Every structure is written in structure tokens, then in C-alpha cells.
PDB file of C-alpha atoms in Angstrom:
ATOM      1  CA  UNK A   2       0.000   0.000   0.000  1.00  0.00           C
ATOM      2  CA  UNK A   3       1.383   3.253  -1.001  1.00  0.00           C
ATOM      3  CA  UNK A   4      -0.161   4.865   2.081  1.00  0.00           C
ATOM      4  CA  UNK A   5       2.122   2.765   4.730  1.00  0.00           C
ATOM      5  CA  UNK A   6       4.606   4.566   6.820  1.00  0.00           C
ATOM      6  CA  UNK A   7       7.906   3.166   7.416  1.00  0.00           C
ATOM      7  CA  UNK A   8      11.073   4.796   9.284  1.00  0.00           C
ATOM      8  CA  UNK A   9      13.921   5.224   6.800  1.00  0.00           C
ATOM      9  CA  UNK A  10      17.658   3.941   7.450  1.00  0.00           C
ATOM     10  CA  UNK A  11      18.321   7.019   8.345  1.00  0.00           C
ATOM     11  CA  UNK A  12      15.757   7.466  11.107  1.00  0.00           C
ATOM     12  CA  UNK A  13      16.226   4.340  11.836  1.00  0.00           C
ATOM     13  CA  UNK A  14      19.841   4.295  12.687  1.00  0.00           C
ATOM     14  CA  UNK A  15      19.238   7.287  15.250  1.00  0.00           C
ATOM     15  CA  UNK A  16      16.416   6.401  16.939  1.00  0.00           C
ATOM     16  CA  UNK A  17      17.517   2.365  17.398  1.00  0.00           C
ATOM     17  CA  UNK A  18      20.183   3.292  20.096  1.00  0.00           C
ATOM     18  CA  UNK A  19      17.788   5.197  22.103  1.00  0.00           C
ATOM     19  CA  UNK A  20      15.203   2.831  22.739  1.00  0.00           C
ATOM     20  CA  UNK A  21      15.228   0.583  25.949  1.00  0.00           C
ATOM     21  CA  UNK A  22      17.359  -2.517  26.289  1.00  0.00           C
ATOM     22  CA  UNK A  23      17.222  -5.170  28.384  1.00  0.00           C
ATOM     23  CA  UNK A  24      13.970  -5.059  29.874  1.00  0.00           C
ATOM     24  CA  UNK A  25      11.905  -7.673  31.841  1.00  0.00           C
ATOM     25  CA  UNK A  26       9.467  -9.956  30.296  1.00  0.00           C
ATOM     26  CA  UNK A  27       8.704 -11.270  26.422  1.00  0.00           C
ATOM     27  CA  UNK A  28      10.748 -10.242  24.363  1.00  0.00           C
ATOM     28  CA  UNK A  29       9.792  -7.283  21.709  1.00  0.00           C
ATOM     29  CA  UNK A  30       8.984  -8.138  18.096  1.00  0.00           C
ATOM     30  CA  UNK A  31      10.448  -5.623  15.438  1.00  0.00           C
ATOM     31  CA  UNK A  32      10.373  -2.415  17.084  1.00  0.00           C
ATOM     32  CA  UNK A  33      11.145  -0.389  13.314  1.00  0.00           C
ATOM     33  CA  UNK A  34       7.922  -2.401  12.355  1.00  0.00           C
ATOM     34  CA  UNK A  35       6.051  -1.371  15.156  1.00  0.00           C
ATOM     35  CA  UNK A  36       6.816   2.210  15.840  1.00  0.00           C
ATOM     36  CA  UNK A  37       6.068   2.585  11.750  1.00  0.00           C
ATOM     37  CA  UNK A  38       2.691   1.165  12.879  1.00  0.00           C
ATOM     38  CA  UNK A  39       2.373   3.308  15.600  1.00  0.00           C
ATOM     39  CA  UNK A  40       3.277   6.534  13.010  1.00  0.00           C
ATOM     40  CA  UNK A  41       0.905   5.378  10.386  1.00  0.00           C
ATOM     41  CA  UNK A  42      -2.342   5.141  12.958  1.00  0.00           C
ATOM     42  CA  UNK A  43      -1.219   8.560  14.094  1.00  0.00           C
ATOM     43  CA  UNK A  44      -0.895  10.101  10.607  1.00  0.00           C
ATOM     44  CA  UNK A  45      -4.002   8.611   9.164  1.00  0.00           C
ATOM     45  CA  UNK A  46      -6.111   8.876  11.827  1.00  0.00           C
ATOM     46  CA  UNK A  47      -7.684   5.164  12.200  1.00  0.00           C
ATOM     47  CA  UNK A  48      -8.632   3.408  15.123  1.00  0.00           C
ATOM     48  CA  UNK A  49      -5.785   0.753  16.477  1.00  0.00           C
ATOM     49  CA  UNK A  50      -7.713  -2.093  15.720  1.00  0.00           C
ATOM     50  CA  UNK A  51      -7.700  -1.112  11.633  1.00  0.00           C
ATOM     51  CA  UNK A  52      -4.252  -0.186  11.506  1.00  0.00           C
ATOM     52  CA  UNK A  53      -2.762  -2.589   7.951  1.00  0.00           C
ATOM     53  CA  UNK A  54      -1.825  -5.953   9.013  1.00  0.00           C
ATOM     54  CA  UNK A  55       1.355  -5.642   7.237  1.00  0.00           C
ATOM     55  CA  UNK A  56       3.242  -3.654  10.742  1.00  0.00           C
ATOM     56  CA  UNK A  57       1.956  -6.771  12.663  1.00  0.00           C
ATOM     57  CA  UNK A  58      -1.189  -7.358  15.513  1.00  0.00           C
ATOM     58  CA  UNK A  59      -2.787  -4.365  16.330  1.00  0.00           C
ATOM     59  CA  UNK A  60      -3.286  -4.936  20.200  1.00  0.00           C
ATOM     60  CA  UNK A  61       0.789  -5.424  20.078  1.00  0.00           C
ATOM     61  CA  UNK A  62       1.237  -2.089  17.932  1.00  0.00           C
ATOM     62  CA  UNK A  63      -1.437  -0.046  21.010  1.00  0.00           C
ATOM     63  CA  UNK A  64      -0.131  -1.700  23.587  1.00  0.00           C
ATOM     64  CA  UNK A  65       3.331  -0.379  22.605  1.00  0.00           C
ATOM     65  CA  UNK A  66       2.329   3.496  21.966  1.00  0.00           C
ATOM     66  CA  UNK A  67       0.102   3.092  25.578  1.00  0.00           C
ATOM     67  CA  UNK A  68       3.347   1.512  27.889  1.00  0.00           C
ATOM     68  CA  UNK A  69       5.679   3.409  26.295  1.00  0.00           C
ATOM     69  CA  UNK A  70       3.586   6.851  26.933  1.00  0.00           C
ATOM     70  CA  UNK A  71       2.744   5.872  30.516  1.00  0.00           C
ATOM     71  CA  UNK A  72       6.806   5.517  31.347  1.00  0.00           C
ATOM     72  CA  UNK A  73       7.233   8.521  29.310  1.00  0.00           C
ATOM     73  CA  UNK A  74       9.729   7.273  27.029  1.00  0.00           C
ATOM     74  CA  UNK A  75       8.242   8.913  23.897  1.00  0.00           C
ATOM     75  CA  UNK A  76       8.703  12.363  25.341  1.00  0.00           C
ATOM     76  CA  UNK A  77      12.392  10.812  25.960  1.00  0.00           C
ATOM     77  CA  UNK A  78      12.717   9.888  23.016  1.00  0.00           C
ATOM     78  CA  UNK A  79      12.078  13.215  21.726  1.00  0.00           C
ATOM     79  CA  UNK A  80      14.402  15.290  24.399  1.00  0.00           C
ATOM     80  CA  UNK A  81      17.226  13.012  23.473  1.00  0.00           C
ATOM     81  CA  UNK A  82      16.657  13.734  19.427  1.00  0.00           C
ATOM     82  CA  UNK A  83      15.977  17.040  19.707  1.00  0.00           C
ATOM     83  CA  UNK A  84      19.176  19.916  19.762  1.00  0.00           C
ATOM     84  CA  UNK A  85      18.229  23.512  20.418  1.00  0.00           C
ATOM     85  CA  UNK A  86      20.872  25.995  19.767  1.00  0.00           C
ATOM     86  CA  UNK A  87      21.628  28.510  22.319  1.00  0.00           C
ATOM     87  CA  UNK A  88      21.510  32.351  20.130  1.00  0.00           C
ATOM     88  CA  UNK A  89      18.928  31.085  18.319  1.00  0.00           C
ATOM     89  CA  UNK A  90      16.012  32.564  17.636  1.00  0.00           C
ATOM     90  CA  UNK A  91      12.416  31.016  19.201  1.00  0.00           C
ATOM     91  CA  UNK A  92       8.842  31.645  18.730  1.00  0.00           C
ATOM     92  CA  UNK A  93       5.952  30.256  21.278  1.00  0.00           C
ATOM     93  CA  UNK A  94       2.438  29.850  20.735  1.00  0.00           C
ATOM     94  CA  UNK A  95      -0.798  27.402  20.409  1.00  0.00           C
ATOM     95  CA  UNK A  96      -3.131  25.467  18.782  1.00  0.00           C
ATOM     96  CA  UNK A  97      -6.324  23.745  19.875  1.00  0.00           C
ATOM     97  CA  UNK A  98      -7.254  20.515  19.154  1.00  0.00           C
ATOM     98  CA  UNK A  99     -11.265  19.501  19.090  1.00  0.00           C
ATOM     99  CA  UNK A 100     -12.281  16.519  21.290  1.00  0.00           C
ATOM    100  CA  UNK A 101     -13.847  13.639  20.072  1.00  0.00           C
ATOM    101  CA  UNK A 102     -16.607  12.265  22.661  1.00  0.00           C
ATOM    102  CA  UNK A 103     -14.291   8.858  22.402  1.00  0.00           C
ATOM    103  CA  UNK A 104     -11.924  11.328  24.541  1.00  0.00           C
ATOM    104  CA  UNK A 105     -14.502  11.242  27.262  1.00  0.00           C
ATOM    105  CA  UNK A 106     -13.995   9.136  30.691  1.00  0.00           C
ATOM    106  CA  UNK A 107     -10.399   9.178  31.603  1.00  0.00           C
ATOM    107  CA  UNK A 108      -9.227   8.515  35.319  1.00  0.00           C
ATOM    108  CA  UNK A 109      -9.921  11.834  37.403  1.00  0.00           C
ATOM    109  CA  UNK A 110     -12.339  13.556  34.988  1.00  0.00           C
ATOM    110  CA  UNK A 111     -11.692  15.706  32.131  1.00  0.00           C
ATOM    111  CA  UNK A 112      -9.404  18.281  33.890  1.00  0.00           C
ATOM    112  CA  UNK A 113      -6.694  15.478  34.785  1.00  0.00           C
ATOM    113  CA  UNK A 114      -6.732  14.462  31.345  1.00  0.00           C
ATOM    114  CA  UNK A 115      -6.320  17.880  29.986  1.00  0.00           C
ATOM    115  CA  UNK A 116      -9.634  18.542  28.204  1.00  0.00           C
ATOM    116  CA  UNK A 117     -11.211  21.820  29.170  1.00  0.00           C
ATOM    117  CA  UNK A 118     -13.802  23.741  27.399  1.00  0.00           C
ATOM    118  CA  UNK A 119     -13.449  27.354  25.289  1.00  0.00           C
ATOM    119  CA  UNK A 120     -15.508  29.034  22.740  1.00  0.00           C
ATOM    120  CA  UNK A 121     -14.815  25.645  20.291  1.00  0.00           C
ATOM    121  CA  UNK A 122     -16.562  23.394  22.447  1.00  0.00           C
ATOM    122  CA  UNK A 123     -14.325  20.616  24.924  1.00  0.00           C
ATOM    123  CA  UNK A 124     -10.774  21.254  22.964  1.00  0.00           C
ATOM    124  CA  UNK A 125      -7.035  20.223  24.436  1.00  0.00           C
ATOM    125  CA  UNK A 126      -4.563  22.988  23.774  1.00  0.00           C
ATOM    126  CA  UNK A 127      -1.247  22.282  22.736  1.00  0.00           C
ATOM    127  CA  UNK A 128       1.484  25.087  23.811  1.00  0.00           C
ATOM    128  CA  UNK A 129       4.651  24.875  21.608  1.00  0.00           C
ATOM    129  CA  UNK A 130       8.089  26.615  20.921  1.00  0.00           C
ATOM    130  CA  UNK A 131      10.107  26.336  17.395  1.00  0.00           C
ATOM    131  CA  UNK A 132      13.487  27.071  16.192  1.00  0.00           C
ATOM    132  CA  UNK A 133      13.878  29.478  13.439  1.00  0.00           C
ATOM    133  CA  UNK A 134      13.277  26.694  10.902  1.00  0.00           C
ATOM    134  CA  UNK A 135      10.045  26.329  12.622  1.00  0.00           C
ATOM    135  CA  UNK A 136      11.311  22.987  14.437  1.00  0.00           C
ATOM    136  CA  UNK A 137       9.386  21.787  17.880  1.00  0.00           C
ATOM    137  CA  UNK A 138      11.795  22.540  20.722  1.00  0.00           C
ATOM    138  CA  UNK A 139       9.683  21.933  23.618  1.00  0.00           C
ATOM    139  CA  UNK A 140       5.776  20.944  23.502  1.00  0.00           C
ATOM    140  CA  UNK A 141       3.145  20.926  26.177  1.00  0.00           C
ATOM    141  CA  UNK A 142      -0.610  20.228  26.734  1.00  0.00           C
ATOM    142  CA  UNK A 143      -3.266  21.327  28.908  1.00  0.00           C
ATOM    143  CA  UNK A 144      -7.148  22.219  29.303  1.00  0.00           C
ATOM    144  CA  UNK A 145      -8.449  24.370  26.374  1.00  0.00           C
ATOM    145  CA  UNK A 146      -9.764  27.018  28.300  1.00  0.00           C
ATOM    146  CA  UNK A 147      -5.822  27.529  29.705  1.00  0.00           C
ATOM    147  CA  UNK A 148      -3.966  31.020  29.274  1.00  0.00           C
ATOM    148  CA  UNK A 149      -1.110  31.013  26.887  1.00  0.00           C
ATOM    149  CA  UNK A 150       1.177  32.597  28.847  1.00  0.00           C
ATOM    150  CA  UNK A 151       1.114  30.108  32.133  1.00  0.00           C
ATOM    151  CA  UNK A 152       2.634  27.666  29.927  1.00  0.00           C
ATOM    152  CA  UNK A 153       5.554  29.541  28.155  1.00  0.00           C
ATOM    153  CA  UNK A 154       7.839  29.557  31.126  1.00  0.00           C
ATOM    154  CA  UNK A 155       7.760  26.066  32.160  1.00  0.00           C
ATOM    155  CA  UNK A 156       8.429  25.060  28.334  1.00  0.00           C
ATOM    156  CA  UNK A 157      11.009  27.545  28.089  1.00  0.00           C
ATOM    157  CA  UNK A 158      13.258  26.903  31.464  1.00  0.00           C
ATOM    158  CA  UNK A 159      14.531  23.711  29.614  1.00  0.00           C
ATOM    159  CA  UNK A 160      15.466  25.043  26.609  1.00  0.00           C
ATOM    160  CA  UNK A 161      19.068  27.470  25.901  1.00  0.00           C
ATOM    161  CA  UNK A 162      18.287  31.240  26.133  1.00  0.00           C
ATOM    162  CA  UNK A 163      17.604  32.277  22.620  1.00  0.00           C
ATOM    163  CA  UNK A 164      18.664  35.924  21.308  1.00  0.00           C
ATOM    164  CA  UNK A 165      14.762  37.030  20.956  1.00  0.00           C
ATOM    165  CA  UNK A 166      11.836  35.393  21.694  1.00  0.00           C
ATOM    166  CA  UNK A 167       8.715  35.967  19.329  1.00  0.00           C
ATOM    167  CA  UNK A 168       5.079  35.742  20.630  1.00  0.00           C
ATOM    168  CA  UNK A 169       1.486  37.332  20.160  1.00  0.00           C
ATOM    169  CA  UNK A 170       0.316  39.574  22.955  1.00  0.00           C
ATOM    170  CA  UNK A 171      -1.569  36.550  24.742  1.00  0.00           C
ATOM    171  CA  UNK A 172       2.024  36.362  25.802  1.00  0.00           C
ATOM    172  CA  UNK A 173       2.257  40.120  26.733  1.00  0.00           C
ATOM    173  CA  UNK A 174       3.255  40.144  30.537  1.00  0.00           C
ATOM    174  CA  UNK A 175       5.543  41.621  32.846  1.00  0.00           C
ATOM    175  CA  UNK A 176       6.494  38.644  34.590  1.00  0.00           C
ATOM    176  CA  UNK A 177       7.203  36.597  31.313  1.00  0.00           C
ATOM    177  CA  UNK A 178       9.306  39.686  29.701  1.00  0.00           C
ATOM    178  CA  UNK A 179      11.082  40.010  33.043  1.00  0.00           C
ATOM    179  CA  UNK A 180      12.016  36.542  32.852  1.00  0.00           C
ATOM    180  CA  UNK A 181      13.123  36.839  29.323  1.00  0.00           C
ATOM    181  CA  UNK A 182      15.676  39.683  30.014  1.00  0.00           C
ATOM    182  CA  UNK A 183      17.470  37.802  32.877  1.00  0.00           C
ATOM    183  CA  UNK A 184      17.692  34.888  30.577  1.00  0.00           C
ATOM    184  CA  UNK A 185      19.560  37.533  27.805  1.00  0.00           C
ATOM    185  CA  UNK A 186      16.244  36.663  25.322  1.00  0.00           C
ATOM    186  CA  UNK A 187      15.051  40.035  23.713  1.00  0.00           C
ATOM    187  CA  UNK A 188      11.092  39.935  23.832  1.00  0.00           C
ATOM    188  CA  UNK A 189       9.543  40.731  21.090  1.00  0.00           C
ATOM    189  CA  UNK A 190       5.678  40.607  21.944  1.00  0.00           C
ATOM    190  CA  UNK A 191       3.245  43.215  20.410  1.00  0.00           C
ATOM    191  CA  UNK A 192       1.886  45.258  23.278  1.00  0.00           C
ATOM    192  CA  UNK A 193      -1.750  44.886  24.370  1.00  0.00           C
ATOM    193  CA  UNK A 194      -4.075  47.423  23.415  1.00  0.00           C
ATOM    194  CA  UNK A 195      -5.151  48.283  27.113  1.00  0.00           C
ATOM    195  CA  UNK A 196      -1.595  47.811  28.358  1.00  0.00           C
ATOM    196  CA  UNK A 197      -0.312  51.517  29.588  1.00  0.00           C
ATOM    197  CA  UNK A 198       3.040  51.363  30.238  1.00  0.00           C
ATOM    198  CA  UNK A 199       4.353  50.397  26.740  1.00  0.00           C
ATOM    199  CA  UNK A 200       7.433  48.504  25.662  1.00  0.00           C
ATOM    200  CA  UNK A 201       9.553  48.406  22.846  1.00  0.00           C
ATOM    201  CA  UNK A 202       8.671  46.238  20.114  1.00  0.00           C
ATOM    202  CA  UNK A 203      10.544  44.759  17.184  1.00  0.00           C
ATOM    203  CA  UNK A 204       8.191  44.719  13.991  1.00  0.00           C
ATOM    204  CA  UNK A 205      10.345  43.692  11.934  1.00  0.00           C
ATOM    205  CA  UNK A 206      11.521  40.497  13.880  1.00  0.00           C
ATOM    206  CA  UNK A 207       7.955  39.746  14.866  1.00  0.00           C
ATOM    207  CA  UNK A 208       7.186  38.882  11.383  1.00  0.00           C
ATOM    208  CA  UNK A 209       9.005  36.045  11.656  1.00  0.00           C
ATOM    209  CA  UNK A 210       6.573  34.383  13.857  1.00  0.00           C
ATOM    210  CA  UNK A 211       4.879  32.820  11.087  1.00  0.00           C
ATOM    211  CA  UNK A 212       6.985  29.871  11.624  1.00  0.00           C
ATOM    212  CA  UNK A 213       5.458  28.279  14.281  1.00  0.00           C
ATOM    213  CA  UNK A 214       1.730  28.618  12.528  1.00  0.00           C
ATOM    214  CA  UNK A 215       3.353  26.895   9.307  1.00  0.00           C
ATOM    215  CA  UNK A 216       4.809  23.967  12.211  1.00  0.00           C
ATOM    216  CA  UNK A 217       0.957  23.675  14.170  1.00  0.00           C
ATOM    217  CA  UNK A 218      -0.065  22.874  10.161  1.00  0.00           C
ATOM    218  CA  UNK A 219       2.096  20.323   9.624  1.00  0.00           C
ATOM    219  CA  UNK A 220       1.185  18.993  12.806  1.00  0.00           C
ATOM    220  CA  UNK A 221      -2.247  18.973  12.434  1.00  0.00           C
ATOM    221  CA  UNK A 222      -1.506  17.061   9.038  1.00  0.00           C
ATOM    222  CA  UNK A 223      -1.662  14.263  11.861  1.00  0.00           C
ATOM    223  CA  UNK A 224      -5.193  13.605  12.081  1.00  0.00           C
ATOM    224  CA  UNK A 225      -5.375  12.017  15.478  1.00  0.00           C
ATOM    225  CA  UNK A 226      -3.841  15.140  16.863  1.00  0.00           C
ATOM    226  CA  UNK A 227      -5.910  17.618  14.806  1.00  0.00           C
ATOM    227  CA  UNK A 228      -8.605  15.821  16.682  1.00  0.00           C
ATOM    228  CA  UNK A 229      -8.193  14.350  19.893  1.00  0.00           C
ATOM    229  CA  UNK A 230      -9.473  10.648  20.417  1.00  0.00           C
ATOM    230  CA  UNK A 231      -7.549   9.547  23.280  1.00  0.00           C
ATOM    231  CA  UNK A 232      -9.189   9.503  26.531  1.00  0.00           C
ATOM    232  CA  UNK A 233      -5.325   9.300  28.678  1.00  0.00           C
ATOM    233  CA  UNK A 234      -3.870  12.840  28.631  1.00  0.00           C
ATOM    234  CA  UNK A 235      -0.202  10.656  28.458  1.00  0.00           C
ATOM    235  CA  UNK A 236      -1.067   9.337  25.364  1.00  0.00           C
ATOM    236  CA  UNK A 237      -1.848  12.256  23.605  1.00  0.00           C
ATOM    237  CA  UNK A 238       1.376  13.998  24.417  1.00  0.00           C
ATOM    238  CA  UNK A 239       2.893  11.128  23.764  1.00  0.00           C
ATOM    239  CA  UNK A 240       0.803  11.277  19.858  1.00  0.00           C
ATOM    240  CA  UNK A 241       2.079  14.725  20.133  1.00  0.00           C
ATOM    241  CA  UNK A 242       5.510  14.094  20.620  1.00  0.00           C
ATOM    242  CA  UNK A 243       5.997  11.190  18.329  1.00  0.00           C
ATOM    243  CA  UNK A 244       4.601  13.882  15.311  1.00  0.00           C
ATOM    244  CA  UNK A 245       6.885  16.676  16.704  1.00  0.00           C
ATOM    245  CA  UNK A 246       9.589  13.606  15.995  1.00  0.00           C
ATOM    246  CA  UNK A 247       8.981  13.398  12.572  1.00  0.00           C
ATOM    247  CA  UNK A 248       8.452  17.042  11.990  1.00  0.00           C
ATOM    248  CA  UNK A 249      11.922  17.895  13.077  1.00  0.00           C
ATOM    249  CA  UNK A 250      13.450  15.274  10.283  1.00  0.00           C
ATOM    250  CA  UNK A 251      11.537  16.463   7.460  1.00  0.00           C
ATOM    251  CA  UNK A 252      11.677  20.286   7.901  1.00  0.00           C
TER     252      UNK A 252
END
């Protein structure tokens, strides 16, 4: 089928080293097979159970994506791949994703899992921030209905300090900006209409921001993450993440 997914040599040769070795119990059946399987239900947006028979059983390729997200290793995975540059430039923002009712009925209620509800109905927001080549640097979720700017700093405090750092006003606060300058980042955030004291800001730089919308496209190219159908908020970060994965070898 020319709609199958399979990791290249290339991918393949990076990401083999990092997965985990010597582990208790069965042992694993073609992980390249497997995680392909896992990136084709992801991009195509099927259930598990109709994913092609050609990467294997389904239950083997779910119960894979679901272990591995509960011990966190995609998110690993993606720390360990990923290589920000320190000078760089970096842009934050983020995109909603609509809820399927599917979603609905995760341990501790739809809060714990990160489904909230804003002017599109129940939604999961995912907070991002790119490189200049609009690759994902550092990714988050959260409820829907969640400020932008409570998110940036805990995204950011991993990542090197970046000459400037590009953002909408939803991002327009002291605190944030404060932090920013003792980091040696440059803001540049338009100010907000009602703010009074104003600050200086970069319009030529902040055109640049269009980055990160062009990187939320191509992630929402992933139709399981342009809608969300997973009822564990682990496993949709972990969806998340394995995209982000791919996004950062192709761009």
C-alpha cells in the first residue's frame, strides 16, 4: 500500500540506540515495524484495531504506543533527538485541538486528562516553541480554556536562552518579559491594546513568527492530533511528541 509509513535507514539508525534494552518480560517483536505502525495510525487517523496488518497485531502495535507513553519514554525519546541551539532565535504559541466524545472518561475527569472547554466546544490545547526553521523545541498540553502565557515559562526553562523570543500579545506580561531579560532573550511581543506602560517592540523580527503557525499545520496534518481521540492525557502527548519527531526530520 502506497499509504504505509515506514522509518527510513536514516531514522532508523538514530532512533535504534535510544530505545530501551534489556527489559523484563517477552521479548519485543520488530520495534522499526512497530513504531512505523504506531506513526501510520497517528498520521491517518484510524482506530488501532484497523491499523494494515502488514506492521503486525494491532493490540501489540497499542499496547506499545500506551506503555511506552505511561513511562514517558516517547517524550524521551524526543528530548534526546531534539538539539536547540543557544543564540537562536524562538517563537511560542498554540493550537487547539477539538475533542472527540471517544476522549470522554479518563481517570480523574476531564481536567486530569487535559480537556477543558473554550468558545470551540471541549478542545485540548497544545502550547509549543520552534526554532527558526520552525522545528518543535519543547511541547506541552493542557485544558483548552488555559492562558497562553502560564505555559511559556515552564516550556522555556529547559530550553538554551535564545537571542529574541517571538510571541502574540496573549504572551504580553511583565512577569514573562522580566524573565526573558534575565535569561539575555530580547522579547519581542506586540503590546496589548489596554496595556499603559508600553514597551519596545521589534516589527520587523515579529514577522518572523509565522513559523510556528506553518509547524501547528504540519502537525495537524496528523489527524489524530488535529482531533483528539484519546481519553489518557499521556497518550496524547505522547501522539504529540511522536509527530513533533517526525516534523523535526523532514523540515
Amino acid at each position: 500500500m502506497g499509504s504505509e509509513f515506514w522509518l527510513s535507514d536514516q531514522q532508523w539508525s538514530v532512533i535504534e540506540p535510544l530505545l530501551p534494552k534489556n527489559r523484563p518480560g517477552a521479548r519485543r517483536v520488530d520495534d522499526r515495524r512497530v513504531i512505523s505502525g504506531i506513526v501510520h495510525v497517528l498520521r491517518v487517523g484510524c482506530r488501532w484495531q484497523d491499523c494494515p496488518a502488514v506492521y503486525g497485531p494491532p493490540t501489540t502495535i497499542y499496547n506499545r504506543f500506551h506503555r511506552w507513553a505511561g513511562r514517558g519514554l516517547w517524550q524521551k525519546l524526543f528530548s534526546a533527538l531534539v538539539a536547540a541551539s543557544p543564540c537562536d532565535m524562538q517563537m511560542i504559541d498554540s493550537t487547539t485541538a477539538k475533542v472527540h466524545r471517544s476522549a470522554a472518561g479518563g481517570k480523574g475527569g476531564p481536567q486530569t486528562q487535559a480537556i477543558g472547554r473554550s468558545r470551540g466546544g471541549r478542545t485540548t490545547k497544545i502550547h509549543a516553541v520552534v526554532d527558526g526553521r520552525g522545528r518543535p523545541l519543547g511541547l506541552q498540553i493542557s485544558p483548552g480554556q488555559m492562558g497562553d502565557v502560564r505555559a511559556a515559562v515552564p516550556l522555556l526553562q529547559h530550553l538554551p536562552p535564545a537571542y529574541f523570543l517571538a510571541a502574540d500579545t496573549a504572551y504580553d506580561s511583565d512577569a514573562l518579559r522580566q524573565y526573558l531579560t534575565a535569561r539575555g532573550t530580547i522579547p519581542v511581543i506586540p503590546n496589548n491594546p489596554t496595556r499603559k506602560r508600553r514597551h519596545p517592540f521589534d516589527a520587523t523580527a515579529y514577522r518572523q513568527r509565522n513559523v510556528i503557525e506553518r509547524m501547528f499545520c504540519r502537525l495537524k496534518d496528523w489527524r489524530r492530533i488535529a482531533t483528539r481521540y484519546d481519553k489518557l492525557a499521556t497518550n496524547f502527548q505522547a501522539a504529540v511528541h511522536i509527530a513533533a519527531i517526525v516534523i523535526w526530520w523532514i523540515n
